[in-house]
Amino acid sequence: MTRESAASKPDRAAEQAPLADEARYRPVYAAGDWSPTLTAIWQECYGADLPDGLEPLGFSSAGELGALWRWLDVGPGDRIVDVGCGRGGPGLWIARHAGVDLVGVDLLPEAVAAAQKRASTLYPGGAATFVVGDFLDTGLPAGSFQGAVSIDSLWMVLDKAAAMQEVARLLEPGARWVLSTWEPSYLSYATLLTAAGWEVLTCREPAGWYERQTAVYDRIIDAEPDLVAQLGAEAAQVLVSEARTMTPTLRDYRRLLIAARR
């Protein structure tokens, strides 16, 4: 498929990307206790590169989070925002390593509640608050953060240009936004960011991501009965459906780590 100008077709990725639905993880977040089967799957597929202390659901390795933390260029006394925080794990991991205060925002109250509950374990003694808000309208004050993080969340947002503008609104001039996402062949995140007024500092594809992600998906499909028993049928179906839908199409995507400056 030929790569197009993302500036000319900003919504095409949202229209065509499989499972681009910000709310589809609601049953998973609401399931309560985490699944030991999911933990075992991620441990098997990521090994020593699994971020310490996290209950895995996304596809960030420890190496990826470490790179994003360094690119964020923040430290004690700073405050960062995690937009699309989910259950909070990666944002808390970065905040803990950087020694900064954290505000996480997610569309789903179930995710926010889970993130707030996990904060005392993943970032003991740290200042971390989680609130319900939309990627396009966080409800947070302008210019109040020295950095922003979005882990595996922007790809599900329909209006990416508006999302980029909202994150820019939250940051002080010169602050950075670091994110991980998947880029289909018909979209350029670098082009979208530049058109939205961002300076793209880094945009690279991490090694080994495809093999890890497809291995996780294969094991989730095989483990469907155990996931139903541990999480419930509705939550298990969300995960198994993603695995079955994304595995045959993932070759048309690149996983990207991006750092951009406001």
Coordinates of C-alpha atoms in Angstrom, one line a residue:
M1 CA 0.0 0.0 0.0
T2 CA 1.4 3.4 -0.9
R3 CA 2.1 5.8 1.9
E4 CA 0.0 9.0 1.6
S5 CA 0.2 12.5 3.1
A6 CA -1.3 12.3 6.5
A7 CA -2.0 16.0 6.4
S8 CA -4.3 15.5 3.4
K9 CA -6.2 12.5 4.9
P10 CA -6.1 13.0 8.7
D11 CA -9.0 10.7 9.5
R12 CA -8.3 7.8 7.2
A13 CA -6.3 5.9 9.9
A14 CA -9.2 6.2 12.3
E15 CA -11.7 5.0 9.8
Q16 CA -9.7 1.9 8.7
A17 CA -7.5 0.9 11.7
P18 CA -8.9 -2.3 13.2
L19 CA -10.5 -1.9 16.7
A20 CA -9.9 1.8 16.8
D21 CA -12.4 2.3 19.7
E22 CA -11.2 4.1 22.9
A23 CA -13.9 2.4 25.1
R24 CA -13.5 -1.2 24.0
Y25 CA -11.3 -2.1 27.0
R26 CA -14.0 -1.3 29.5
P27 CA -14.9 -4.9 30.3
V28 CA -11.2 -5.7 30.8
Y29 CA -10.7 -2.8 33.2
A30 CA -13.9 -3.7 35.1
A31 CA -12.9 -7.3 35.5
G32 CA -11.3 -6.7 38.9
D33 CA -8.5 -9.1 39.9
W34 CA -5.8 -9.4 37.2
S35 CA -5.3 -12.6 35.3
P36 CA -2.4 -14.9 36.2
T37 CA -2.6 -16.3 32.7
L38 CA -2.0 -12.8 31.1
T39 CA 1.0 -12.3 33.5
A40 CA 2.5 -15.6 32.5
I41 CA 2.0 -14.9 28.8
W42 CA 3.8 -11.5 29.0
Q43 CA 6.6 -13.0 31.1
E44 CA 7.1 -15.8 28.6
C45 CA 7.2 -13.4 25.6
Y46 CA 9.1 -10.5 27.1
G47 CA 11.4 -12.2 29.5
A48 CA 13.9 -9.8 31.1
D49 CA 12.6 -7.0 29.0
L50 CA 9.2 -6.9 30.8
P51 CA 8.9 -3.7 32.8
D52 CA 9.3 -4.4 36.5
G53 CA 6.2 -4.3 38.7
L54 CA 3.6 -3.9 35.9
E55 CA 0.6 -6.1 35.3
P56 CA 1.0 -6.3 31.6
L57 CA -1.7 -5.5 29.0
G58 CA 0.1 -3.2 26.6
F59 CA 3.1 -3.9 24.5
S60 CA 5.8 -1.7 26.0
S61 CA 9.1 -3.3 26.9
A62 CA 11.4 -2.1 29.6
G63 CA 13.8 -0.9 26.9
E64 CA 11.0 1.1 25.2
L65 CA 9.9 2.8 28.5
G66 CA 13.5 3.6 29.4
A67 CA 14.0 5.3 26.1
L68 CA 10.8 7.3 26.5
W69 CA 11.7 8.3 30.0
R70 CA 15.1 9.6 28.9
W71 CA 13.6 11.5 25.9
L72 CA 11.1 13.2 28.1
D73 CA 13.9 15.1 29.8
V74 CA 12.2 15.8 33.1
G75 CA 13.2 15.4 36.7
P76 CA 12.3 16.1 40.4
G77 CA 10.1 19.2 40.7
D78 CA 8.5 18.6 37.3
R79 CA 5.0 17.4 36.6
I80 CA 3.9 15.2 33.7
V81 CA 0.6 14.2 32.3
D82 CA -0.2 10.7 30.9
V83 CA -3.0 11.1 28.3
G84 CA -4.8 7.9 27.7
C85 CA -3.3 6.4 30.8
G86 CA -5.4 3.2 31.0
R87 CA -4.6 1.3 34.2
G88 CA -1.7 3.6 34.8
G89 CA 1.2 1.2 34.7
P90 CA 3.6 2.7 32.1
G91 CA 3.0 6.3 33.2
L92 CA 3.7 5.3 36.8
W93 CA 6.8 3.5 35.7
I94 CA 8.1 6.6 33.9
A95 CA 7.2 8.9 36.8
R96 CA 8.9 6.7 39.3
H97 CA 12.1 6.5 37.4
A98 CA 12.1 10.3 36.6
G99 CA 11.0 11.2 40.2
V100 CA 8.2 13.5 38.9
D101 CA 4.6 14.1 39.8
L102 CA 2.0 12.5 37.6
V103 CA -1.5 13.3 36.5
G104 CA -3.1 10.5 34.4
V105 CA -6.2 11.0 32.2
D106 CA -8.4 8.3 30.7
L107 CA -11.9 8.2 29.1
L108 CA -13.0 5.2 31.3
P109 CA -13.8 5.6 35.0
E110 CA -12.9 1.9 35.4
A111 CA -9.4 2.5 34.2
V112 CA -9.0 5.6 36.4
A113 CA -10.1 3.7 39.5
A114 CA -7.6 0.9 38.7
A115 CA -4.8 3.3 38.1
Q116 CA -5.4 5.2 41.3
K117 CA -5.5 1.9 43.3
R118 CA -2.2 0.8 41.7
A119 CA -0.3 4.1 42.3
S120 CA 0.6 3.3 45.9
T121 CA 2.2 0.0 44.8
L122 CA 3.9 1.1 41.6
Y123 CA 5.0 4.6 42.8
P124 CA 5.1 4.5 46.6
G125 CA 5.6 7.9 48.1
G126 CA 5.1 9.6 44.7
A127 CA 2.5 12.1 43.8
A128 CA 0.1 10.5 41.3
T129 CA -3.5 11.5 40.6
F130 CA -5.8 10.1 38.0
V131 CA -8.9 11.8 36.5
V132 CA -11.6 11.0 33.9
G133 CA -11.2 13.0 30.7
D134 CA -11.2 12.7 26.9
F135 CA -8.1 12.8 24.8
L136 CA -9.6 15.8 23.0
D137 CA -10.8 17.5 26.1
T138 CA -8.8 16.6 29.2
G139 CA -10.3 19.3 31.4
L140 CA -6.8 20.1 32.7
P141 CA -5.4 23.7 32.9
A142 CA -3.3 24.9 30.0
G143 CA 0.5 25.1 30.3
S144 CA 0.6 23.3 33.6
F145 CA 2.9 20.4 32.7
Q146 CA 6.6 20.0 31.9
G147 CA 6.1 16.8 29.9
A148 CA 3.5 14.4 28.5
V149 CA 3.3 10.7 27.9
S150 CA 0.9 8.6 25.8
I151 CA 1.6 4.8 25.7
D152 CA -0.3 2.8 23.0
S153 CA -3.3 5.1 23.1
L154 CA -3.1 7.7 20.4
W155 CA -3.8 5.1 17.6
M156 CA -7.3 4.6 19.0
V157 CA -8.2 8.3 18.9
L158 CA -10.3 9.2 15.9
D159 CA -9.3 12.9 15.5
K160 CA -5.5 12.7 15.9
A161 CA -4.9 16.3 14.9
A162 CA -7.2 17.5 17.6
A163 CA -5.6 15.2 20.2
M164 CA -2.2 16.6 19.3
Q165 CA -3.5 20.1 19.8
E166 CA -4.9 19.3 23.2
V167 CA -1.6 17.8 24.4
A168 CA 0.2 20.9 23.1
R169 CA -2.2 23.0 25.1
L170 CA -1.3 21.2 28.3
L171 CA 2.4 21.8 28.1
E172 CA 4.8 24.6 28.8
P173 CA 6.6 26.0 25.8
G174 CA 9.6 23.7 25.0
A175 CA 8.2 20.7 26.9
R176 CA 8.2 17.3 25.3
W177 CA 5.6 14.6 24.5
V178 CA 6.8 11.0 24.3
L179 CA 4.6 8.3 23.0
S180 CA 4.4 4.8 21.5
T181 CA 1.9 4.0 18.8
W182 CA 1.3 1.9 15.7
E183 CA 1.6 3.5 12.3
P184 CA -0.2 2.0 9.3
S185 CA 1.3 2.3 5.9
Y186 CA -1.2 4.9 4.8
L187 CA -0.3 7.3 7.7
S188 CA 2.7 9.4 8.9
Y189 CA 2.6 10.5 12.5
A190 CA 5.7 12.7 11.8
T191 CA 3.7 14.5 9.2
L192 CA 0.6 14.9 11.5
L193 CA 2.7 16.2 14.4
T194 CA 4.6 18.7 12.2
A195 CA 1.3 20.0 10.7
A196 CA 0.0 20.4 14.3
G197 CA 3.0 22.6 15.2
W198 CA 5.2 20.0 16.9
E199 CA 8.9 19.6 16.4
V200 CA 9.6 15.9 15.9
L201 CA 12.8 15.0 17.7
T202 CA 12.8 11.2 17.4
C203 CA 10.7 8.7 15.5
R204 CA 12.0 5.2 15.4
E205 CA 10.8 1.6 15.2
P206 CA 12.0 -0.6 18.1
A207 CA 13.7 -3.9 17.3
G208 CA 11.7 -7.1 17.9
W209 CA 8.3 -5.5 18.6
Y210 CA 6.5 -7.5 15.9
E211 CA 7.7 -10.9 17.1
R212 CA 6.8 -10.1 20.7
Q213 CA 3.4 -8.8 19.9
T214 CA 2.4 -11.7 17.6
A215 CA 3.7 -14.2 20.2
V216 CA 1.5 -12.6 22.8
Y217 CA -1.5 -12.7 20.5
D218 CA -0.9 -16.4 19.6
R219 CA -0.8 -17.3 23.3
I220 CA -3.9 -15.2 24.1
I221 CA -5.9 -17.1 21.5
D222 CA -4.7 -20.5 22.9
A223 CA -5.5 -19.4 26.4
E224 CA -9.1 -18.3 25.8
P225 CA -10.7 -20.8 28.2
D226 CA -8.4 -19.7 31.1
L227 CA -9.1 -16.0 30.3
V228 CA -12.8 -16.6 30.4
A229 CA -12.5 -18.3 33.8
Q230 CA -10.3 -15.6 35.2
L231 CA -11.7 -12.4 33.7
G232 CA -15.2 -13.3 32.5
A233 CA -16.5 -14.0 29.0
E234 CA -16.9 -10.4 28.0
A235 CA -13.4 -9.3 29.0
A236 CA -11.8 -12.4 27.5
Q237 CA -13.6 -11.8 24.2
V238 CA -12.2 -8.3 23.9
L239 CA -8.6 -9.7 24.2
V240 CA -9.2 -12.7 22.0
S241 CA -11.0 -10.6 19.3
E242 CA -8.0 -8.1 19.2
A243 CA -5.6 -11.0 18.9
R244 CA -7.5 -12.6 16.0
T245 CA -8.1 -9.3 14.2
M246 CA -4.7 -7.7 14.5
T247 CA -2.4 -10.7 13.9
P248 CA -3.1 -11.0 10.1
T249 CA -2.9 -7.2 9.6
L250 CA 0.0 -6.3 11.8
R251 CA 2.5 -6.6 8.9
D252 CA 1.0 -3.4 7.5
Y253 CA 2.0 -1.5 10.6
R254 CA 5.1 -0.1 12.3
R255 CA 5.4 0.3 16.0
L256 CA 6.9 3.7 16.7
L257 CA 8.5 5.4 19.6
I258 CA 8.2 9.2 19.2
A259 CA 9.5 12.3 21.0
A260 CA 8.2 15.7 20.0
R261 CA 8.7 19.2 21.4
R262 CA 6.0 21.8 21.8

